[in-house]
Coordinates of C-alpha atoms in Angstrom, one line a residue:
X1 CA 134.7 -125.4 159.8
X2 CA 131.9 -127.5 161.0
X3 CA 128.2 -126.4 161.2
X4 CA 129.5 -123.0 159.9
X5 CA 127.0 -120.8 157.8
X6 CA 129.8 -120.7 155.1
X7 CA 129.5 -118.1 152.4
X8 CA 132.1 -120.2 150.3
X9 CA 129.9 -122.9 150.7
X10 CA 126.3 -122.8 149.2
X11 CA 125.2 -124.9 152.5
X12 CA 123.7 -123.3 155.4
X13 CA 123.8 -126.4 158.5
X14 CA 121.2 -126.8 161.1
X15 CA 122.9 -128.6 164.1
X16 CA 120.9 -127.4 167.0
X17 CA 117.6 -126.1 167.6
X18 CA 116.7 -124.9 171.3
X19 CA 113.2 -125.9 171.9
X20 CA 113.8 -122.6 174.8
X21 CA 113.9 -120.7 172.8
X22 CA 111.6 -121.6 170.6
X23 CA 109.0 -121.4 173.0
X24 CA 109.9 -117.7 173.7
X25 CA 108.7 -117.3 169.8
X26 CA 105.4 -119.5 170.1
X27 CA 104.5 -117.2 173.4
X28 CA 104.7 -113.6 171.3
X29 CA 101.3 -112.5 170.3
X30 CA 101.3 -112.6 166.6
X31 CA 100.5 -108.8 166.2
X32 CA 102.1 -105.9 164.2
X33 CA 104.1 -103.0 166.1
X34 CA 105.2 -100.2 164.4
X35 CA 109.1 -100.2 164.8
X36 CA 111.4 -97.3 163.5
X37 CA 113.9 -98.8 161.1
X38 CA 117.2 -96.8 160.3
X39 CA 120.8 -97.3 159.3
X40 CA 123.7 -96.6 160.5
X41 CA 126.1 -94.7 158.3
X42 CA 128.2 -97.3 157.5
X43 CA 125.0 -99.0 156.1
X44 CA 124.2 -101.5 159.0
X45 CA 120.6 -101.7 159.3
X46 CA 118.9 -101.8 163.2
X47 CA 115.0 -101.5 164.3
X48 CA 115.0 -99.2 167.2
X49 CA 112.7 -100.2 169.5
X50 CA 110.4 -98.3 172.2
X51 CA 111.4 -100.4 174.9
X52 CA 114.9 -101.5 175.9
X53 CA 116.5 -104.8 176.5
X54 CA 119.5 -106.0 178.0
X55 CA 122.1 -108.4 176.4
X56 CA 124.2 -110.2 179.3
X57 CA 128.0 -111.4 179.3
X58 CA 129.0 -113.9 176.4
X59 CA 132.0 -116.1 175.9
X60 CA 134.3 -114.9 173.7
X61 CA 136.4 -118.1 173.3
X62 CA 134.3 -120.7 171.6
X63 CA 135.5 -124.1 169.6
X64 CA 134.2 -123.5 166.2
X65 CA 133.6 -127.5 166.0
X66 CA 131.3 -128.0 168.2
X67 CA 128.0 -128.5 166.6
X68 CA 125.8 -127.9 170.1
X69 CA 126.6 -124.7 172.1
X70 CA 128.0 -124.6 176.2
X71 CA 125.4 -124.7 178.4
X72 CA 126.5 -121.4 179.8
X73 CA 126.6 -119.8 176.7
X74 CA 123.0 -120.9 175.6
X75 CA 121.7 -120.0 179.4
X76 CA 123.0 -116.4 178.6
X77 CA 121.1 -116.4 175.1
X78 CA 118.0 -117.5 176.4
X79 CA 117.9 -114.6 178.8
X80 CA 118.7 -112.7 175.6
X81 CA 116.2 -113.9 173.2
X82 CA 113.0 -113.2 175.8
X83 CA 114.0 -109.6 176.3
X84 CA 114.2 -108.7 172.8
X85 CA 112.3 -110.8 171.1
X86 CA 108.6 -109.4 172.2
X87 CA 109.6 -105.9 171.6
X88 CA 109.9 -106.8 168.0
X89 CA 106.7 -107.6 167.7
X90 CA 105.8 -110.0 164.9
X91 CA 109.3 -109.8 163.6
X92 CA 110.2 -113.3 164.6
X93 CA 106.5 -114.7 163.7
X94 CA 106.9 -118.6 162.5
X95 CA 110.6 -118.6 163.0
X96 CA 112.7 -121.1 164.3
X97 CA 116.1 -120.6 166.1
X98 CA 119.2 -122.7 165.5
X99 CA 122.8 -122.1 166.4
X100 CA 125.5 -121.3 164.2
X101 CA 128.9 -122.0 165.8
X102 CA 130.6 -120.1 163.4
X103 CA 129.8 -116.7 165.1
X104 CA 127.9 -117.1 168.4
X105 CA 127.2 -113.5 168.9
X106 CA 125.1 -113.7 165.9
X107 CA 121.5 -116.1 166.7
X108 CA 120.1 -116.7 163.5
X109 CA 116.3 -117.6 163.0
X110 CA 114.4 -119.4 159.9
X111 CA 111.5 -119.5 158.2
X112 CA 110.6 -121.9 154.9
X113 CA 108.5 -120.3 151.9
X114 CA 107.4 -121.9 148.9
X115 CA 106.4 -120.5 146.2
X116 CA 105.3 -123.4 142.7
X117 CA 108.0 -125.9 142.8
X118 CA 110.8 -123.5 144.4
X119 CA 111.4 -122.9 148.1
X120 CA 112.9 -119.8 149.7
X121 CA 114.5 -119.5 152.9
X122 CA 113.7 -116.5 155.2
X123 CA 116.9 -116.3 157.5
X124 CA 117.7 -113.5 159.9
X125 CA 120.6 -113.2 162.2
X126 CA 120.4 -110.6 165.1
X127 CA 123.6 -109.4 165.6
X128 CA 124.1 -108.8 169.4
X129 CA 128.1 -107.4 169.3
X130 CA 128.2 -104.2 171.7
X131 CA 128.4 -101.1 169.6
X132 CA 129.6 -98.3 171.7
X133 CA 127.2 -95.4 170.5
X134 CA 124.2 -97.8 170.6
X135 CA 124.3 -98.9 174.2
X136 CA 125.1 -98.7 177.4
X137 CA 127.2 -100.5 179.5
X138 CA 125.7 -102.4 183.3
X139 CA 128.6 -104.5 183.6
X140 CA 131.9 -104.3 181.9
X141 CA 133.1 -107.3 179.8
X142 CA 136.8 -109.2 180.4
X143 CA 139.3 -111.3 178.3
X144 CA 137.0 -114.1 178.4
X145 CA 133.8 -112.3 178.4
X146 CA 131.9 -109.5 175.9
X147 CA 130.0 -106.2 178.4
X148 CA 126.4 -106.7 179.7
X149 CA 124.9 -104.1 178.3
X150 CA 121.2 -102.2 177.5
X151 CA 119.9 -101.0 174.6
X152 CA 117.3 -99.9 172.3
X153 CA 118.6 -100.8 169.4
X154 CA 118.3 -104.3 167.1
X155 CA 120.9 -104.8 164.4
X156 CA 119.9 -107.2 162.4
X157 CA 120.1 -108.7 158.8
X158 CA 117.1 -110.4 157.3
X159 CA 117.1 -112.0 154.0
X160 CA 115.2 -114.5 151.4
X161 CA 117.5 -117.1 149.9
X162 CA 116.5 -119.1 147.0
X163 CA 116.8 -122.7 148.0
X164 CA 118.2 -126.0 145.4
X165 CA 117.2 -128.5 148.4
X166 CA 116.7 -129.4 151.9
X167 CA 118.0 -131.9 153.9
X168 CA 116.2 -134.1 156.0
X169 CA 117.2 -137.0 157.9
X170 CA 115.2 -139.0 160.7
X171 CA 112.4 -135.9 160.4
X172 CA 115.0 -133.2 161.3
X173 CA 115.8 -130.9 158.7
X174 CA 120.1 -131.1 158.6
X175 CA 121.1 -128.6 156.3
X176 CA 119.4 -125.7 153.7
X177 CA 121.2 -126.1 149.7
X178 CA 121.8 -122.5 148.5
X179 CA 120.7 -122.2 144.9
X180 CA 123.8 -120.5 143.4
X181 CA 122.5 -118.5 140.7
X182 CA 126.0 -116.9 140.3
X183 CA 129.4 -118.9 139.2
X184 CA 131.9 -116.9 140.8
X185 CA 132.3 -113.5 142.6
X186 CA 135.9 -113.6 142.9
X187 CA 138.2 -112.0 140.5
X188 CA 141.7 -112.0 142.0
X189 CA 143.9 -110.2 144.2
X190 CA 145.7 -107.0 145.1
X191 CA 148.4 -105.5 147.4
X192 CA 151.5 -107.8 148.7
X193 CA 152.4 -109.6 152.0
X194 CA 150.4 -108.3 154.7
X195 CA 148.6 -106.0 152.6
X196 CA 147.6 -108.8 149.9
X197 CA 143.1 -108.3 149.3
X198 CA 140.7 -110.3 147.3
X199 CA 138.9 -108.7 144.8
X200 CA 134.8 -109.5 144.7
X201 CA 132.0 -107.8 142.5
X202 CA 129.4 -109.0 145.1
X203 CA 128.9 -105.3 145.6
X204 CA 128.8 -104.9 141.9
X205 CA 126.3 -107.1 141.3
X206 CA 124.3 -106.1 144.0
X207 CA 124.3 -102.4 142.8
X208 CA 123.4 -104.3 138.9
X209 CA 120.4 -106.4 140.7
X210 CA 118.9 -103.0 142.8
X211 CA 119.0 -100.6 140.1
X212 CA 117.2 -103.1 137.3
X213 CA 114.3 -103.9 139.2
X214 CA 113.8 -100.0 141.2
X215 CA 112.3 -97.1 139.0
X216 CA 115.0 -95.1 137.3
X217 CA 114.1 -92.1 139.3
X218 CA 114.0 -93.9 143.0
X219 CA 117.4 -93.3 145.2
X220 CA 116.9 -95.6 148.3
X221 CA 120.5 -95.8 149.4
X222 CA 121.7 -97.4 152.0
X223 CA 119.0 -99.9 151.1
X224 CA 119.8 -102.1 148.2
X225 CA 116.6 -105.0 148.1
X226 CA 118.3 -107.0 146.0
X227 CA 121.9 -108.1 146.8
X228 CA 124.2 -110.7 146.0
X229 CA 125.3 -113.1 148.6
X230 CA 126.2 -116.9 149.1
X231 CA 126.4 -117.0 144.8
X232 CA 122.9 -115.9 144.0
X233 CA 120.5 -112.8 144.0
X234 CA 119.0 -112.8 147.5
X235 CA 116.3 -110.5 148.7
X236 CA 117.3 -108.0 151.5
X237 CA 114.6 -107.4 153.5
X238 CA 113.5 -104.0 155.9
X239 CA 109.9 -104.8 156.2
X240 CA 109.9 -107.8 157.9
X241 CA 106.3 -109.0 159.3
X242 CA 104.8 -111.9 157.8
X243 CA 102.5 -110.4 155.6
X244 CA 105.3 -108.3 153.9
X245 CA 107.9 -111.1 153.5
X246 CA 105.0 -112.9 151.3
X247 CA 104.2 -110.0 149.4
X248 CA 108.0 -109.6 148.3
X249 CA 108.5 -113.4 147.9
X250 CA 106.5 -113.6 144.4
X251 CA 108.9 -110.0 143.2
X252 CA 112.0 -112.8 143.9
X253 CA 110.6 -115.4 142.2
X254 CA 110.3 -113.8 139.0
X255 CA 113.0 -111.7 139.4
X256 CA 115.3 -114.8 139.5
X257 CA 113.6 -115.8 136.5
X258 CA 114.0 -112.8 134.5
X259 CA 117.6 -112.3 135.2
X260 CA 119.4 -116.0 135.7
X261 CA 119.5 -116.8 131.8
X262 CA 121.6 -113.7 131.8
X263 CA 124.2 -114.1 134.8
X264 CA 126.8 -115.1 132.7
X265 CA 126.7 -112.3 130.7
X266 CA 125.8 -110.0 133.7
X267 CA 129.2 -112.0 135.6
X268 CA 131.4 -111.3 133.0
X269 CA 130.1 -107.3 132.5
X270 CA 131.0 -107.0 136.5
X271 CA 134.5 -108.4 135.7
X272 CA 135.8 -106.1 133.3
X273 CA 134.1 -103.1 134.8
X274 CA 132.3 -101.3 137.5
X275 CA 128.7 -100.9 137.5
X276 CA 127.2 -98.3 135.5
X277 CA 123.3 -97.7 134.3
X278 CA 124.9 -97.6 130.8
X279 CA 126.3 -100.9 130.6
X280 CA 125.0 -101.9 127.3
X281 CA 124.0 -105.5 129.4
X282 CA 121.6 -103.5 131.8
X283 CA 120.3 -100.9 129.1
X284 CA 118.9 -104.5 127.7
X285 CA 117.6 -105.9 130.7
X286 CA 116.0 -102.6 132.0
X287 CA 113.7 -101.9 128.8
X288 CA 112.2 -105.8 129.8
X289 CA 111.9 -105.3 133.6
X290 CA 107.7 -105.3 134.0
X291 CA 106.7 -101.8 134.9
X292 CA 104.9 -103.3 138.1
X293 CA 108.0 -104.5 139.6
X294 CA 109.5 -101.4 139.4
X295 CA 106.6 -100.0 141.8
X296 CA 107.0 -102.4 144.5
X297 CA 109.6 -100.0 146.1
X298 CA 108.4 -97.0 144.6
X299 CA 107.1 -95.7 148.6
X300 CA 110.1 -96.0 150.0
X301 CA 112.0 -93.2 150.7
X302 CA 115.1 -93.0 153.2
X303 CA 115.9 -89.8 155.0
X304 CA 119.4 -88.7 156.0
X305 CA 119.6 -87.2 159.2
X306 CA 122.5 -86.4 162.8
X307 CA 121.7 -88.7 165.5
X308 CA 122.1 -87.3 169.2
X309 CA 125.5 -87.9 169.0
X310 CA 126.0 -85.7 165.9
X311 CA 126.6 -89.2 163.4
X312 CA 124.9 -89.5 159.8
X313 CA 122.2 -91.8 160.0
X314 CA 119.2 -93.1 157.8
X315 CA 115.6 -93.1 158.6
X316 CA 113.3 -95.7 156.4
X317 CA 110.1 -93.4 156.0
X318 CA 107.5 -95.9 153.8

């Protein structure tokens, strides 16, 4: 799959950066909103935002080869982008957008950190699929195209990567090498024929990475701030202005660090067994974890709560 953001790969590809809607970014006065952050209750995280925006009609049918998106399409997320990006306030601050052909209903955004001699990648995608309890319909969608629809609500996934290198060629960055921290996440298979699943511990391992560096006594779920994705330990971020992805970009740092002269050992634990506090591997690691880690969280607290439409969701209250 060409220009994919592949999680089987440890490349994330830049092969087309709209100078649009770029723009819209540069023209947001770099100023802090407060924004209510929740979760759904199947642990999606969303801002919801005091004023509403509109996402128009959007192919479905797309060539997944195509390393530059139809005009059309890119029209339609340019309208997009400037009606939700100023609501978020500083959210987007210092980003840049690029296209991912892989999944065009989800515009992903970047940001480079470095911290000594390593480099992180900030990386957000928006997810703008229509979820039927979270907006409402203006227009309804066909066989060819998804609903217009408004909307209060911003699902979105923001995360720092660790980065091995980047790729630059003629002064345009190409392409973002994870740094896989992690040999393998897949352990085999289950079920027959139709049926027939892979089994991963990537939600083992991200439920091993939260609960070493969170105070024993701190229950923050849905929120896990350290996960395992693309084969390393990423951070998952909810606070996401500038100043607050800096402050948690050291806690990765040296949390990477701490914990990658013990993946294999951490791997092979997550193989044989689910995760448990008492793992004799994490009873080890826990009793090193600096106590001041362990408070960088420690104001967080998530409140479950019935939406208007009588569903369990999860209000971040920090």
């Amino acid at each position: 799959m060409i220009g994919a953001v592949e999680e089987l790969t440890n490349i994330i590809a830049i092969n087309y950066v709209d100078p649009e809607i770029n723009q819209i970014i540069e023209g947001v006065p770099a100023r802090k909103k407060r924004i209510e952050k929740r979760f759904t209750g199947n642990e999606e995280f969303f801002l919801k935002l005091k004023e509403s925006f509109t996402v128009p009609h959007f192919p479905i049918h797309h060539d997944v080869r195509k390393r530059e998106p139809e005009e059309h399409y890119i029209r339609a997320l340019r309208e997009s982008c400037s009606r939700f990006i100023k609501p978020a306030g500083d959210l987007f601050s210092g980003c840049t957008f690029f296209f991912d052909p892989s999944d065009i209903l989800k515009p992903c955004f970047f940001k480079l950190y470095r911290i000594n001699d390593a480099e992180y990648l900030f990386f957000i995608k928006v997810d703008l699929g229509f979820r039927a309890r979270y907006g409402t319909i203006i227009r309804w969608g066909t066989n060819d195209t998804t609903p217009e629809y408004e909307t209060h609500f911003l699902f979105i996934e923001a995360l720092l990567i660790p980065l091995e290198s980047i790729n630059i060629v003629d002064d345009r960055i190409e392409s973002f090498v994870i740094r896989q921290t992690i040999s393998e996440t897949w352990i085999g298979e289950h079920g027959r024929g139709y049926l027939l699943r892979g089994i991963w511990i990537d939600d083992e391992l991200t439920r091993f990475f939260t609960r070493l560096f969170l105070p024993r006594d701190l229950h923050i779920y849905p929120y896990f701030p350290f996960i395992c994705k693309y084969k390393t330990m990423c951070m998952n971020l909810i606070d996401l202005a500038p100043c607050e992805r800096e402050k948690r970009l050291p806690l990765l740092h040296n949390a990477l660090a701490f914990v990658s002269p013990h993946m294999r050992i951490i791997e092979s634990s997550m193989k044989s067994e689910k995760f448990r506090e008492e793992l004799e591997v994490f009873q080890t690691l826990k009793k090193d974890v600096p106590a001041e880690w362990n408070d960088v969280f420690a104001s967080i607290r998530i409140r479950p709560y019935l939406n208007g439409n009588n569903m369990k969701e999860f209000a971040v209250e920090d």
